[in-house]
Structures are given as structure tokens and as C-alpha cells.
mmCIF file of C-alpha atoms in Angstrom:
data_model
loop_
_atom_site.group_PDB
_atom_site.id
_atom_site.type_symbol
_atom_site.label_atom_id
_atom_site.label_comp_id
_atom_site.label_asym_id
_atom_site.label_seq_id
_atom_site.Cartn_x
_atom_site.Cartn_y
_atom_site.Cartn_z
ATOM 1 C CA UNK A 1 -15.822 -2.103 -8.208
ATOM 2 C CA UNK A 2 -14.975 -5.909 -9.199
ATOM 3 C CA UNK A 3 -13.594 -6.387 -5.114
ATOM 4 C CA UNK A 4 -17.095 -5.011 -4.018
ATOM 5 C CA UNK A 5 -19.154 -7.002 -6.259
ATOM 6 C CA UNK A 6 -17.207 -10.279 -5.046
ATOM 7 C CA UNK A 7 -16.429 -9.430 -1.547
ATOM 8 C CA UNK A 8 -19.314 -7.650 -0.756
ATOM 9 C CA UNK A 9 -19.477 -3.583 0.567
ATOM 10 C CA UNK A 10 -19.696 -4.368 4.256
ATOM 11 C CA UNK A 11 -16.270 -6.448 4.409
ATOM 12 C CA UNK A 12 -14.445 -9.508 3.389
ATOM 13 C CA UNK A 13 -15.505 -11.914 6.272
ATOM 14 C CA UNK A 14 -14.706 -15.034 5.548
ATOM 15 C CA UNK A 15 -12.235 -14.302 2.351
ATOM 16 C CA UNK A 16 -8.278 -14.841 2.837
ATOM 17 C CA UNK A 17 -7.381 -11.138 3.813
ATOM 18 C CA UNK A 18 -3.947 -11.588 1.903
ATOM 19 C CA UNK A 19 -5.972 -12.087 -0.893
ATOM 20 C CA UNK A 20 -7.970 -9.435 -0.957
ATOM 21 C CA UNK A 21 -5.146 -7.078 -0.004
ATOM 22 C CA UNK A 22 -3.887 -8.350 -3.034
ATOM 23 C CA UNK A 23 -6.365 -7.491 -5.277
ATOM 24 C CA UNK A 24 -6.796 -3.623 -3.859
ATOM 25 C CA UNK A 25 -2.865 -3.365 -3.933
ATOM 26 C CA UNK A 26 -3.161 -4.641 -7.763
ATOM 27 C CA UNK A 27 -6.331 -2.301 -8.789
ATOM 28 C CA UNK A 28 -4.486 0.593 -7.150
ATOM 29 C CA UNK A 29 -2.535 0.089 -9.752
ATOM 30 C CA UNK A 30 -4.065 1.397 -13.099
ATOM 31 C CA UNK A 31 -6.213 3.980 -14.150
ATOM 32 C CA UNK A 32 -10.207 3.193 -13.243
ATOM 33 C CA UNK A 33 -11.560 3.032 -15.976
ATOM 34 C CA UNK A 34 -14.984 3.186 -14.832
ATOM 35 C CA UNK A 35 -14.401 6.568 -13.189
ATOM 36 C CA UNK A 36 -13.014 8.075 -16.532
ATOM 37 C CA UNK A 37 -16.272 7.002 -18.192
ATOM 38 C CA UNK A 38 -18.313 8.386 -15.674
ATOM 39 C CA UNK A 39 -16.337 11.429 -16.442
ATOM 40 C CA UNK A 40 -17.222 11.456 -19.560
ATOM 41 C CA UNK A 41 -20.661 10.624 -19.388
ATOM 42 C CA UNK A 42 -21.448 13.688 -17.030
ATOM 43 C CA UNK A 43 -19.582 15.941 -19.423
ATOM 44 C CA UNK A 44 -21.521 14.826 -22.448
ATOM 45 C CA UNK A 45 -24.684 15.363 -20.212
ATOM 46 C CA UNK A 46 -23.669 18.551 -19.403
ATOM 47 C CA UNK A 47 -22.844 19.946 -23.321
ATOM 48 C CA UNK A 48 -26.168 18.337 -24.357
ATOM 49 C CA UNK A 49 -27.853 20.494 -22.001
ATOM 50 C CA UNK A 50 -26.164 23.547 -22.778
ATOM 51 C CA UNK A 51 -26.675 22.532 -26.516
ATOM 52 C CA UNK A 52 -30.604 22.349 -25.969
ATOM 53 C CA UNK A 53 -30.627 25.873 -24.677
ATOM 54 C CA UNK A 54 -28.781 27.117 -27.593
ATOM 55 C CA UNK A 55 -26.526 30.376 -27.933
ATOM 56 C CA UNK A 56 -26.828 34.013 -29.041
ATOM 57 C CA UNK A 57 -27.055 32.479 -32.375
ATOM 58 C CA UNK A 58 -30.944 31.476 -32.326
ATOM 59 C CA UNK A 59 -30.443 27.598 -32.853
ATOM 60 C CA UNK A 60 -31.569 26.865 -29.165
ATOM 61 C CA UNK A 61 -34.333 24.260 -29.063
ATOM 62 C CA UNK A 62 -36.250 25.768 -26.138
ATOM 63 C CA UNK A 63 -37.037 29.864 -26.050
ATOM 64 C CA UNK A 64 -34.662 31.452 -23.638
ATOM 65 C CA UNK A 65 -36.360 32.345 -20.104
ATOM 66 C CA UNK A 66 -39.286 29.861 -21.040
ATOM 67 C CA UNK A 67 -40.144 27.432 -18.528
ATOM 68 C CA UNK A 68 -38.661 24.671 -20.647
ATOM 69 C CA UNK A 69 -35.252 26.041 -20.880
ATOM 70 C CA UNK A 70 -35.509 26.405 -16.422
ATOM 71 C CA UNK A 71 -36.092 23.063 -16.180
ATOM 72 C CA UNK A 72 -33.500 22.186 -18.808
ATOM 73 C CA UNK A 73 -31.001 24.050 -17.025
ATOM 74 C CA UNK A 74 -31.888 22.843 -13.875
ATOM 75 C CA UNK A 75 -32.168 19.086 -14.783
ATOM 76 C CA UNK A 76 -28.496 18.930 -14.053
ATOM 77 C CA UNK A 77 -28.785 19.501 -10.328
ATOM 78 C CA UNK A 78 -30.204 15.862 -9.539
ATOM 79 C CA UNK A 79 -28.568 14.455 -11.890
ATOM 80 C CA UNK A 80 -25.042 15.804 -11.263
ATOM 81 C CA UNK A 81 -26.144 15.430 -7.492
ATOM 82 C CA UNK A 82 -27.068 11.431 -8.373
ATOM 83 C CA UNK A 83 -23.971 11.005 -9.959
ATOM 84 C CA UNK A 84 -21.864 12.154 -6.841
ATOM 85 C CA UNK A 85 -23.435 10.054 -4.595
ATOM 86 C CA UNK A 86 -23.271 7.002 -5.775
ATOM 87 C CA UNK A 87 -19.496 7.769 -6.364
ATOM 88 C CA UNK A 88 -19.498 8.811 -2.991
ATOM 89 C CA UNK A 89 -20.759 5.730 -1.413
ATOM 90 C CA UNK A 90 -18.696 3.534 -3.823
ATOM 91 C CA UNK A 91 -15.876 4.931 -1.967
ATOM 92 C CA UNK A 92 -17.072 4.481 1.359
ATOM 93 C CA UNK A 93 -17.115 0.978 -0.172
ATOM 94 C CA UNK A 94 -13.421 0.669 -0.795
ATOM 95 C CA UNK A 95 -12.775 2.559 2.039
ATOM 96 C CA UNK A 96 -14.524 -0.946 3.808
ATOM 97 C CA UNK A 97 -12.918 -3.222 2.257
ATOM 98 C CA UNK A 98 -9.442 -1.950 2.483
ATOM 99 C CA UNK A 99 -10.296 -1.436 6.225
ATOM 100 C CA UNK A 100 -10.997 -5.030 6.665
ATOM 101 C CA UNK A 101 -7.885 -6.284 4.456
ATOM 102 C CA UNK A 102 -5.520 -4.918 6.949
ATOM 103 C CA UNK A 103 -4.559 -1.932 4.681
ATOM 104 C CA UNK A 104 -1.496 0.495 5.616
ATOM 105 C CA UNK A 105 -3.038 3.720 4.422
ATOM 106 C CA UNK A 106 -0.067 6.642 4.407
ATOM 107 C CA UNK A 107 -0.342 9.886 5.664
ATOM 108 C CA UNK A 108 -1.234 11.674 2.873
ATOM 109 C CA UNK A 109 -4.432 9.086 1.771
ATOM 110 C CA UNK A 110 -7.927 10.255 1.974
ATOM 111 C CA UNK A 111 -9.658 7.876 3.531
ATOM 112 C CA UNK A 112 -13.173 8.146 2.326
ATOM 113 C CA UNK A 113 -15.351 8.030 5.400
ATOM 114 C CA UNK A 114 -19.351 9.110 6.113
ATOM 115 C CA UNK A 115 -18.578 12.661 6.424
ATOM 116 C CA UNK A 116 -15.236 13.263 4.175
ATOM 117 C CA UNK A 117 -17.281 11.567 0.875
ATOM 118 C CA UNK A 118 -20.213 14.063 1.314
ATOM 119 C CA UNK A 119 -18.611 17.383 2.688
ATOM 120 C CA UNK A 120 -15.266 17.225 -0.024
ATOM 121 C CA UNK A 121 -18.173 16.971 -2.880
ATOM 122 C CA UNK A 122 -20.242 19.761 -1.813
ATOM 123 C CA UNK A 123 -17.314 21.769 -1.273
ATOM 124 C CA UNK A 124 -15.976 21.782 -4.428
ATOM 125 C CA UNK A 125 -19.698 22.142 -5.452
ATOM 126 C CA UNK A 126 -19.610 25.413 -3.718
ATOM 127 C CA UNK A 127 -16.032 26.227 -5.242
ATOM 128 C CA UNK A 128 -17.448 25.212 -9.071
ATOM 129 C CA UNK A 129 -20.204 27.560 -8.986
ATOM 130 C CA UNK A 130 -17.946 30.315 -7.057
ATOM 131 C CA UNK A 131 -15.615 30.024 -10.149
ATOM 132 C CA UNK A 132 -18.788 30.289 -12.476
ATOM 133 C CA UNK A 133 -19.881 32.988 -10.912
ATOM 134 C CA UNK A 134 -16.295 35.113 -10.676
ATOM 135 C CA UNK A 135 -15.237 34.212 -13.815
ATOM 136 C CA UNK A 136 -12.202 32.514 -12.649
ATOM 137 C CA UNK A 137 -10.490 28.581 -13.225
ATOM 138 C CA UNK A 138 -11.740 26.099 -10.695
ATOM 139 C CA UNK A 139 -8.588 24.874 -10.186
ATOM 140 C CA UNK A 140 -7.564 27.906 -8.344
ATOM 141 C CA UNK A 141 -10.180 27.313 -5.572
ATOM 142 C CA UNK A 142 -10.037 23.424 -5.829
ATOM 143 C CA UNK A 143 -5.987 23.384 -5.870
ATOM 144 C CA UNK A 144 -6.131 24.473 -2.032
ATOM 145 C CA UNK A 145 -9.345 22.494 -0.772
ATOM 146 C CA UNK A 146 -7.199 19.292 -1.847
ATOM 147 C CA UNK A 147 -4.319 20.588 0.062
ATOM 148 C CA UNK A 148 -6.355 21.180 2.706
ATOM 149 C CA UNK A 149 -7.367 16.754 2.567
ATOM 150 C CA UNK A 150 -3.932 16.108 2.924
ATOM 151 C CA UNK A 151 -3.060 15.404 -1.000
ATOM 152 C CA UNK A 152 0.497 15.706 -2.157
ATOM 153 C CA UNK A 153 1.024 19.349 -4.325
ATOM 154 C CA UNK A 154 2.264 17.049 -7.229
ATOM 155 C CA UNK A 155 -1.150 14.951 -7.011
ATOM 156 C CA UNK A 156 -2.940 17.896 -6.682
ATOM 157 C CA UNK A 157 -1.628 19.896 -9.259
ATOM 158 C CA UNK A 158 -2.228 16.726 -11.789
ATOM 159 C CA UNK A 159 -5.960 16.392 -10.234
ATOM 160 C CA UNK A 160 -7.107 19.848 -10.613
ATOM 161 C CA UNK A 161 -5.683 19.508 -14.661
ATOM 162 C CA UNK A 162 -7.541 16.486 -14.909
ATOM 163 C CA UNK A 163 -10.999 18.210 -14.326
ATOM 164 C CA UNK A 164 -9.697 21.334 -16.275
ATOM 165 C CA UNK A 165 -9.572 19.115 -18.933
ATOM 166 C CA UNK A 166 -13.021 17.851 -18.942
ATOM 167 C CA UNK A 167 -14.678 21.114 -18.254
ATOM 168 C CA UNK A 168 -12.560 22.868 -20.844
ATOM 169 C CA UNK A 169 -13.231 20.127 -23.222
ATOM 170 C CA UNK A 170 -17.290 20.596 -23.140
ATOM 171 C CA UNK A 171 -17.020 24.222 -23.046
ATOM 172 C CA UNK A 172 -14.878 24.523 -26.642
ATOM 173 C CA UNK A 173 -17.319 21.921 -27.983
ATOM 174 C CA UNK A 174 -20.373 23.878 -27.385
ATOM 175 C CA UNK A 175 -19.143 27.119 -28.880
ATOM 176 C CA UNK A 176 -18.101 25.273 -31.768
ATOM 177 C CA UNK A 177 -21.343 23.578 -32.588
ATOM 178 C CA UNK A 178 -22.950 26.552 -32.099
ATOM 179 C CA UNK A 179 -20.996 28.395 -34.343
ATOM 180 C CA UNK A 180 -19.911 30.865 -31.138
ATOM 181 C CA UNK A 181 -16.315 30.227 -31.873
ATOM 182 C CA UNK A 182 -13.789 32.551 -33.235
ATOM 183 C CA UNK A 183 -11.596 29.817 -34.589
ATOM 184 C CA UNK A 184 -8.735 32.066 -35.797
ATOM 185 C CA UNK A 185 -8.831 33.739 -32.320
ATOM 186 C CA UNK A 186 -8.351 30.228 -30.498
ATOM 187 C CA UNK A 187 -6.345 28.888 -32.602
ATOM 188 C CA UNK A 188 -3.545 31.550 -31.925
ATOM 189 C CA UNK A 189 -4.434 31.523 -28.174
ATOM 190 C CA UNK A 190 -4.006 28.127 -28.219
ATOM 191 C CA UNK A 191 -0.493 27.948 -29.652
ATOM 192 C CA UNK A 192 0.243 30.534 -27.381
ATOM 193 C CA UNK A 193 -1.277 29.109 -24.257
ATOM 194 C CA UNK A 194 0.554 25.506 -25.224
ATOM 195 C CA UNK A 195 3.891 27.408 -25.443
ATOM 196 C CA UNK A 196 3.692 29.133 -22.374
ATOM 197 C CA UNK A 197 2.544 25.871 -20.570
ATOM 198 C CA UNK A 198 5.614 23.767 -21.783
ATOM 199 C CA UNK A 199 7.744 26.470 -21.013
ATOM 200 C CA UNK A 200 6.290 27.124 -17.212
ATOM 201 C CA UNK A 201 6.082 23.561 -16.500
ATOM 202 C CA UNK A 202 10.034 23.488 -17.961
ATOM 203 C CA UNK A 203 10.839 26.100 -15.171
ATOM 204 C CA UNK A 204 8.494 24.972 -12.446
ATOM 205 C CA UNK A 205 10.512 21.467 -12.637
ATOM 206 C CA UNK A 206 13.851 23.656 -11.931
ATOM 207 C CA UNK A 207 12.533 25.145 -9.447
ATOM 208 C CA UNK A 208 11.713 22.014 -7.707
ATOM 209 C CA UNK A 209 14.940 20.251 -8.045
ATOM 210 C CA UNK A 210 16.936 23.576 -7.316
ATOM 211 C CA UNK A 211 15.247 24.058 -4.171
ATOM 212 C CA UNK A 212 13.567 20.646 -3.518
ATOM 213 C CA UNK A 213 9.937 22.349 -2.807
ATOM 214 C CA UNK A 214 7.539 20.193 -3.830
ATOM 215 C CA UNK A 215 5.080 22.875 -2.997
ATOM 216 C CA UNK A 216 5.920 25.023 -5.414
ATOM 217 C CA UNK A 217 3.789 22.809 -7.893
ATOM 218 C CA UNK A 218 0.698 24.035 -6.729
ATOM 219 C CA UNK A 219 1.657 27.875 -7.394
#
């Protein structure tokens, strides 16, 4: 974000193209910040909603099937929507300015163009609500569309438990506010659930280096 503010989002004409190189190299670096915030931000806005329209409990602030609690639930359409795009178009940005700096992008790089930074997004739009709808982890249905852009299986399989994370996150915070949680239930599942993680992710790296599959990761 700090090489578009200085360099500008249409190129670096004019700036020593080492330089800037430099400075995307560097950047590339470390975790954005700014993106993990943004996470954050959308998943706060997306438990206050759900915390306005309230639970089986009665505490909701607007009456269920009112025309209050509609446009509650459907305030996070644009907003969500907002929030993509201008991530979106940010990377079309760096996508710019690494064009112009003379970077080598490898083979398995997304490079963020006009129609990649609009049809990956609704995509995994379409895969969200398909998961909401089936009942199932969006991971599953995400895991192959970022196979499908080229992303290594390690890269995807640390990606799609990145957004678990978040989503998982504002889920067991709303039930617990709202006093929907059985806490001695998920607890228990919990200790379970860590268990078995540790010890599939203990056989899924044997696996690799037994076989040297990479793909196996995404299983």
C-alpha cells in the first residue's frame, strides 16, 4: 500500500526500477498487516450483525422476519461487496507496479489482473454461500478453486485455514454471547478436534516426505 501511495497505481515512471523492485521484494516479505485488519474488521461486522438479529434465546434487538432484521441481514451484501473491491483493485495496483519494476513472477503466482481480481472473489462468493447452504466447511470447495489459480497445495492448504479461522472465530463468539453455547459440549469437542488435528497433520507430514507428494496436503 506504502509503494502505491509513493509510486503511484498506474506505474513507477520516472522512479529507479531497482528501487522499487526493492521495495516489493522487501514487503513480500512479512505479513500485511493491513489485510489482517481488514480481516478482522469484516468479521467483527459480520458477528455484530448476527448479534443484532439475536438467537432462539429472545435477546435479538430487531423482531425476527420484521423488515428491520431483512435489512440487517442484508446490509452485509454491499458492504462485504465494498470491501472486496477495493481489495480487488488494490491488487490490480501491485499487480502494476510490479509489472513496471521488471518483476520475475513464477509459475505458480497469481497475477491479479482485470478479470482474475473480480471472477476469483465472486467465485468463492458462490462457494461461501454453497457451504452455508449444504452445511459443509468452505475450505472444501475453496481448497480446489485455489488449485485451480495455480497455488501451491502447501499454500493452499495454509490459506483455506486462515479463513477457517476467521469464520470459525465469529461463529463461536456469537453463540457464546448469546448464551447458544453448550460449553461442556465444545469444550470436549475441542480437545478432541485439537488431538486429532496434531495427530493428522503428524501423519500427513510422513506421508509427504515418504512419498514426496506435495499434493497430498490438500486431501
Amino acid at each position: 500500500r506504502e509503494l502505491q501511495e509513493i509510486h503511484g497505481a498506474e506505474g513507477i515512471e520516472g522512479v529507479d526500477r531497482e528501487l522499487a523492485l526493492s521495495e516489493l521484494q522487501e514487503s513480500e516479505r512479512y505479513t500485511p498487516v493491513r489485510q489482517v485488519v481488514r480481516m478482522g474488521l469484516c468479521s467483527a461486522l459480520v458477528l455484530l450483525v448476527s448479534l443484532i438479529k439475536g438467537g432462539d434465546s429472545g435477546n435479538e434487538l430487531v423482531a425476527c422476519g420484521s423488515i428491520g432484521y431483512w435489512l440487517t441481514k442484508l446490509s452485509l451484501l454491499p458492504l462485504l461487496g465494498l470491501a472486496a473491491a477495493v481489495i480487488s483493485r488494490e491488487l490490480m495496483q501491485r499487480q502494476r507496479l510490479k509489472e513496471g519494476s521488471g518483476w520475475r513472477f513464477e509459475s505458480c503466482e497469481v497475477q491479479w489482473t482485470g478479470r482474475t481480481a473480480y471472477y476469483y472473489p465472486t467465485v468463492c462468493i458462490s462457494a461461501g454461500v454453497a457451504a452455508g447452504l449444504l452445511g459443509i466447511g468452505g475450505g472444501m470447495l475453496k481448497g480446489p478453486i485455489m488449485l485451480e489459480m495455480g497455488l501451491p497445495p502447501g499454500v493452499v492448504s495454509a490459506t483455506a485455514a486462515y479463513m477457517l479461522l476467521w469464520t470459525t472465530a465469529s461463529t463461536t463468539i456469537q453463540f457464546g454471547i448469546m448464551g447458544e453455547m453448550l460449553w461442556d459440549y465444545a469444550i470436549a469437542l475441542w480437545l478432541v478436534g485439537l488431538a486429532s488435528a496434531i495427530f493428522g497433520q503428524l501423519v500427513l507430514s510422513w506421508l509427504v516426505r515418504r512419498d514426496k507428494k506435495k499434493d497430498l496436503i490438500t486431501l
